[in-house]
Coordinates of C-alpha atoms in Angstrom, one line a residue:
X1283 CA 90.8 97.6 112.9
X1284 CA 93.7 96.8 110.5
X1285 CA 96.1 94.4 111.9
X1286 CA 99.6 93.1 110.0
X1287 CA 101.4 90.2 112.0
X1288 CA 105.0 89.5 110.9
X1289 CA 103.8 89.4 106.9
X1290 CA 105.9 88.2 104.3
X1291 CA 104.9 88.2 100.4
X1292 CA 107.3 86.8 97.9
X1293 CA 107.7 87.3 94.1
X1294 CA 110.4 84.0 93.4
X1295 CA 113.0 84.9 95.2
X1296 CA 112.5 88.4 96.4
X1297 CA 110.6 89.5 99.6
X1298 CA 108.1 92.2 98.8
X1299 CA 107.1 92.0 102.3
X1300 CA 109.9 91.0 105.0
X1301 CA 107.9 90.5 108.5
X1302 CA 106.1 93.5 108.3
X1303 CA 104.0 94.0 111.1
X1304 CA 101.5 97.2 112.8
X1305 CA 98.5 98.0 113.3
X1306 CA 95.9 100.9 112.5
X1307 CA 92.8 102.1 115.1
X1308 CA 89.8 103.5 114.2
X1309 CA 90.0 107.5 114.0
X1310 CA 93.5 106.7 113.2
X1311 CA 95.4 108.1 110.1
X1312 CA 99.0 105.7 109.5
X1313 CA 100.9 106.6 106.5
X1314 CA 103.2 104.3 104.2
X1315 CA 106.1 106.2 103.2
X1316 CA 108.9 104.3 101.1
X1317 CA 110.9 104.9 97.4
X1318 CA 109.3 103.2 94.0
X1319 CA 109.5 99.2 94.9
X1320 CA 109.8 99.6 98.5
X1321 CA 106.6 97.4 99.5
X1322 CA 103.7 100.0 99.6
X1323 CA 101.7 98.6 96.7
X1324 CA 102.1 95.1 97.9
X1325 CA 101.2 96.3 101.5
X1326 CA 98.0 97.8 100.2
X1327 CA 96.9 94.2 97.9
X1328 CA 97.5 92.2 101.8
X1329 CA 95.4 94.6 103.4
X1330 CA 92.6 94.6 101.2
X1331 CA 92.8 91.1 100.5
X1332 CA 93.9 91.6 96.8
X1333 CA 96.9 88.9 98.1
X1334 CA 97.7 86.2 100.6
X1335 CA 100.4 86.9 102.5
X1336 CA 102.9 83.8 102.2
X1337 CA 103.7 84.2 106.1
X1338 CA 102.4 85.7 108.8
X1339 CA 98.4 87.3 108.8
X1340 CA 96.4 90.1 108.2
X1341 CA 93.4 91.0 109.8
X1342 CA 90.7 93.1 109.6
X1343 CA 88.6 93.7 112.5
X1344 CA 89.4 90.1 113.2
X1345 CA 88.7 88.6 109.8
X1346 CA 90.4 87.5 106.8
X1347 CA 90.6 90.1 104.3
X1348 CA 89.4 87.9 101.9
X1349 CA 86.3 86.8 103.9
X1350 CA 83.0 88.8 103.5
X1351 CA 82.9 90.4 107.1
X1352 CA 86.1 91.6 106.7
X1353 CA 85.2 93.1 102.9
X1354 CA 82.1 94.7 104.1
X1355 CA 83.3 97.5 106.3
X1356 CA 86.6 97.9 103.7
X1357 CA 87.1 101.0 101.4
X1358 CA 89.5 101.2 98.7
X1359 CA 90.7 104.3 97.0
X1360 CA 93.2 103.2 94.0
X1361 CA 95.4 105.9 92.3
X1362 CA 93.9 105.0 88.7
X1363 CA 90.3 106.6 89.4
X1364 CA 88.0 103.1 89.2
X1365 CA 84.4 105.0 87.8
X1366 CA 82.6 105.0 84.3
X1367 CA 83.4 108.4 82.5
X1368 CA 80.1 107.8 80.4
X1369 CA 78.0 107.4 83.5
X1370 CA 77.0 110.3 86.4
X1371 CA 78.2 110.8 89.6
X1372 CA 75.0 110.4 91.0
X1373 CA 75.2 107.3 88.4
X1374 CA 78.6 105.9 89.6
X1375 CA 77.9 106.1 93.5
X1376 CA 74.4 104.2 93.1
X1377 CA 76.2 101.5 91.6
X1378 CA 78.6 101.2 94.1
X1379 CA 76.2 101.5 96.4
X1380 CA 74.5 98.7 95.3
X1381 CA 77.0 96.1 95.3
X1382 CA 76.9 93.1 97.0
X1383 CA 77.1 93.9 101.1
X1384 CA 74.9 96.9 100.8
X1385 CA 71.2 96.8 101.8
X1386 CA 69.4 97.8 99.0
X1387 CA 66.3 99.7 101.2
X1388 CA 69.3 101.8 102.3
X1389 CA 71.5 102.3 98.6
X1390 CA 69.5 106.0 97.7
X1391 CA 70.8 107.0 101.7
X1392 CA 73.7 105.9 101.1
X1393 CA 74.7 107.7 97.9
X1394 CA 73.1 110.7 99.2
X1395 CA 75.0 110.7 101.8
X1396 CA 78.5 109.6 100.3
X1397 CA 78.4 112.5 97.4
X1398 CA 77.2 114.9 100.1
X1399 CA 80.6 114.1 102.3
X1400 CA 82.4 114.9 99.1
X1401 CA 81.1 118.0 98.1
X1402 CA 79.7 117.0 94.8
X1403 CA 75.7 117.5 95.5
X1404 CA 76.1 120.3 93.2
X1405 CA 77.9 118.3 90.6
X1406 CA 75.9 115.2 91.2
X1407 CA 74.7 115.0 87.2
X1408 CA 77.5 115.6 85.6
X1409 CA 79.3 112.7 83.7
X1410 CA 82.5 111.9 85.2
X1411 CA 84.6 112.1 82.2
X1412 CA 83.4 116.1 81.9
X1413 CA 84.8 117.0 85.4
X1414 CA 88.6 117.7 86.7
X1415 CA 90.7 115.6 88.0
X1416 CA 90.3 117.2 91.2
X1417 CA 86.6 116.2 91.5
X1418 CA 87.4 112.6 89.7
X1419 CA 89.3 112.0 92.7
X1420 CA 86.5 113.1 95.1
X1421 CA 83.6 111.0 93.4
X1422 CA 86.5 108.0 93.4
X1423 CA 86.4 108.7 97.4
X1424 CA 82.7 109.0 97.6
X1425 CA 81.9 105.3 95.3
X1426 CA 84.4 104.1 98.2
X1427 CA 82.3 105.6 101.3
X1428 CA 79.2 104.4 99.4
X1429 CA 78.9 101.5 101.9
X1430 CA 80.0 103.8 105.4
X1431 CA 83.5 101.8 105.7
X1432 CA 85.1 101.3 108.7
X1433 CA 88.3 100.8 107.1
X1434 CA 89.7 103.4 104.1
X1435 CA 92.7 102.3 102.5
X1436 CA 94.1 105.1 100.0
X1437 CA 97.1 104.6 97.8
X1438 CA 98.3 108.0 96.7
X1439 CA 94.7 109.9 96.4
X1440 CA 96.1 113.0 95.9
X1441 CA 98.2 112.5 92.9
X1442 CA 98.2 114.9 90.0
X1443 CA 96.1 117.5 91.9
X1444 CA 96.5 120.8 91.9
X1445 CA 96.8 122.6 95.4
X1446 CA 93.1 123.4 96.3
X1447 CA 92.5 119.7 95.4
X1448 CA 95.1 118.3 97.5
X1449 CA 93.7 120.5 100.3
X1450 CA 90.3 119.1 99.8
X1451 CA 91.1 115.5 99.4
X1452 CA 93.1 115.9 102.9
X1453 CA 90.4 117.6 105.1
X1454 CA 88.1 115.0 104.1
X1455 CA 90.7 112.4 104.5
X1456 CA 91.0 114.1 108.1
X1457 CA 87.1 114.6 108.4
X1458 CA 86.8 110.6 108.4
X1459 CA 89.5 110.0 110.8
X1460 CA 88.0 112.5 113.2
X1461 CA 84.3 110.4 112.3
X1462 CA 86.4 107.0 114.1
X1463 CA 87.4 105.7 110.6
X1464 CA 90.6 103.9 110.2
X1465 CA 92.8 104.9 107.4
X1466 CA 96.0 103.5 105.8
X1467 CA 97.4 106.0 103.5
X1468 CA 100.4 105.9 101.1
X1469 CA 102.0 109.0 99.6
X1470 CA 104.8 110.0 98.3
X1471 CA 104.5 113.9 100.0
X1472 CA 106.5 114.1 102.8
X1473 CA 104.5 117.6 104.0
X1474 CA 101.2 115.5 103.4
X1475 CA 102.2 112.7 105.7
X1476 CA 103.6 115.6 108.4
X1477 CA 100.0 117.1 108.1
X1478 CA 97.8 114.4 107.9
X1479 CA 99.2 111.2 109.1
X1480 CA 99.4 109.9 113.1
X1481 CA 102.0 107.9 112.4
X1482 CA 104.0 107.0 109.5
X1483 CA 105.8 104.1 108.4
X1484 CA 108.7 104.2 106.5
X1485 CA 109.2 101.1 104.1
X1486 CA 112.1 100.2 102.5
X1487 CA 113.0 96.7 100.8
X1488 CA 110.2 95.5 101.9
X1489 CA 111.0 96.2 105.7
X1490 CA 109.9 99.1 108.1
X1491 CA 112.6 100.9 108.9
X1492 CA 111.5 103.7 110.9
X1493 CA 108.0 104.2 113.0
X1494 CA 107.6 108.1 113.7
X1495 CA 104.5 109.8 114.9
X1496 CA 103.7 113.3 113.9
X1497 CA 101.9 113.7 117.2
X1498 CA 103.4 112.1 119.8
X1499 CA 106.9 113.2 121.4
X1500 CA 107.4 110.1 123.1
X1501 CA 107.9 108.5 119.8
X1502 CA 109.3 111.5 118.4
X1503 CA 107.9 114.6 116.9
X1504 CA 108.5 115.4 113.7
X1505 CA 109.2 119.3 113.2
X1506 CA 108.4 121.0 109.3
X1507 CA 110.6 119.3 106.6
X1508 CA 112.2 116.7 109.0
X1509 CA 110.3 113.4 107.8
X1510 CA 111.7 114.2 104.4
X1511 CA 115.9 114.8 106.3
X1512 CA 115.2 111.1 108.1
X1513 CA 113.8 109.5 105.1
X1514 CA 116.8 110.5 102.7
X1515 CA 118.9 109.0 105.4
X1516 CA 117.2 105.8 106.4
X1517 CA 116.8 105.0 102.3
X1518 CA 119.9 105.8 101.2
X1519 CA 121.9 103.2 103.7
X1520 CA 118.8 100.8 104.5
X1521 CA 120.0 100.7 108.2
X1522 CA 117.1 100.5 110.8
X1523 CA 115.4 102.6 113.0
X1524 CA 113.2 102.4 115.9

């Protein structure tokens, strides 16, 4: 569904991205782990199209980024929550609904059903500036699934959250995966990237360093605690693993 060829991105002189490449399947969960400047945030603009890479291509489901087939079945989940605080939930999620890609016969369905996958039917007319954090960041998730994506692309959703928020945002995070969507996911967690994540990608100076799964032995299994041991180590000397 998401596919990163070789990809460089520079800023002058530095490489943000240094021929970065892999891939992420539908029903498949991939997490970005790396420290502050790392690459993560310029990973996410190349996959959603935010940036051209300078070298090497991104795809989604074939297409440009950039390009309206490959918008269309794209979510986006930013860590500063993107809705109007004067406006409803119900509100917020019709707009998004209704934006360019959408059939409008289908934008009442489609709200419907996005705040119902959230768990916010019962919240559903309250103004988003009354409610927690917690359920900020579930109607962020919903005005993203407005449109059924594909493709869900999450940087950091659980930040600031409390425990029983966390918990939530994951199980639906999981939820969707298990529904065939593909999702890229950044955190900085390491027992949320254990839990959640298929595989994760460790990024540092712009490079992967280290491809684990959580899953699979042949790649090796990470036990409880030890994604956080191998990414102390891999970060603090930069050296390369498979």
């Amino acid at each position: 569904m998401l596919s990163f060829r070789e990809v460089e991105v520079r800023y002058a002189e530095r490489r943000a991205l240094d021929r970065v490449s892999f891939d992420v399947a539908p029903g498949e969960i991939v997490g970005l782990l790396g420290p502050n400047g790392a690459g993560k945030s310029t990973a996410i603009a190349a996959a959603t199209g935010l940036l051209g890479p300078d070298a090497g291509t991104v795809r989604i489901n074939g297409a440009d980024p950039k390009s309206p087939r490959a918008r269309r079945p794209l979510g986006l989940v930013t860590q500063q929550i993107g809705l109007y605080e004067d406006l409803t939930v119900r509100q917020n999620i019709r707009l998004f609904a209704s934006l360019p890609g959408c059939e409008r016969r289908a934008i009442n369905a489609s709200m419907h059903r996005a705040i119902e996958r959230v768990g916010l039917a019962d919240r559903a007319t309250d103004r988003v500036g009354r409610l927690s954090l917690g359920l900020k960041r579930r109607a962020h998730i919903a005005a993203s699934l407005a449109h059924a994506p594909r493709l869900l692309v999450l940087d950091e959703p659980t930040a600031g959250l409390d425990p029983h928020a966390r918990a939530a945002v994951l199980e639906l995070v999981h939820q969707l995966a298990a529904d065939g969507v593909a999702v890229l996911f950044t955190t900085q967690l390491f027992d949320e990237a254990e839990r959640l994540c298929h595989r994760v990608l460790i990024l540092h100076g712009g490079r992967i360093i280290s491809e684990r799964s959580a899953r699979d032995e042949q790649l090796g299994e990470l036990k409880a605690g030890e994604l956080e041991r191998l990414f102390m180590q891999l970060t603090a000397n930069g050296s390369r693993s498979s």
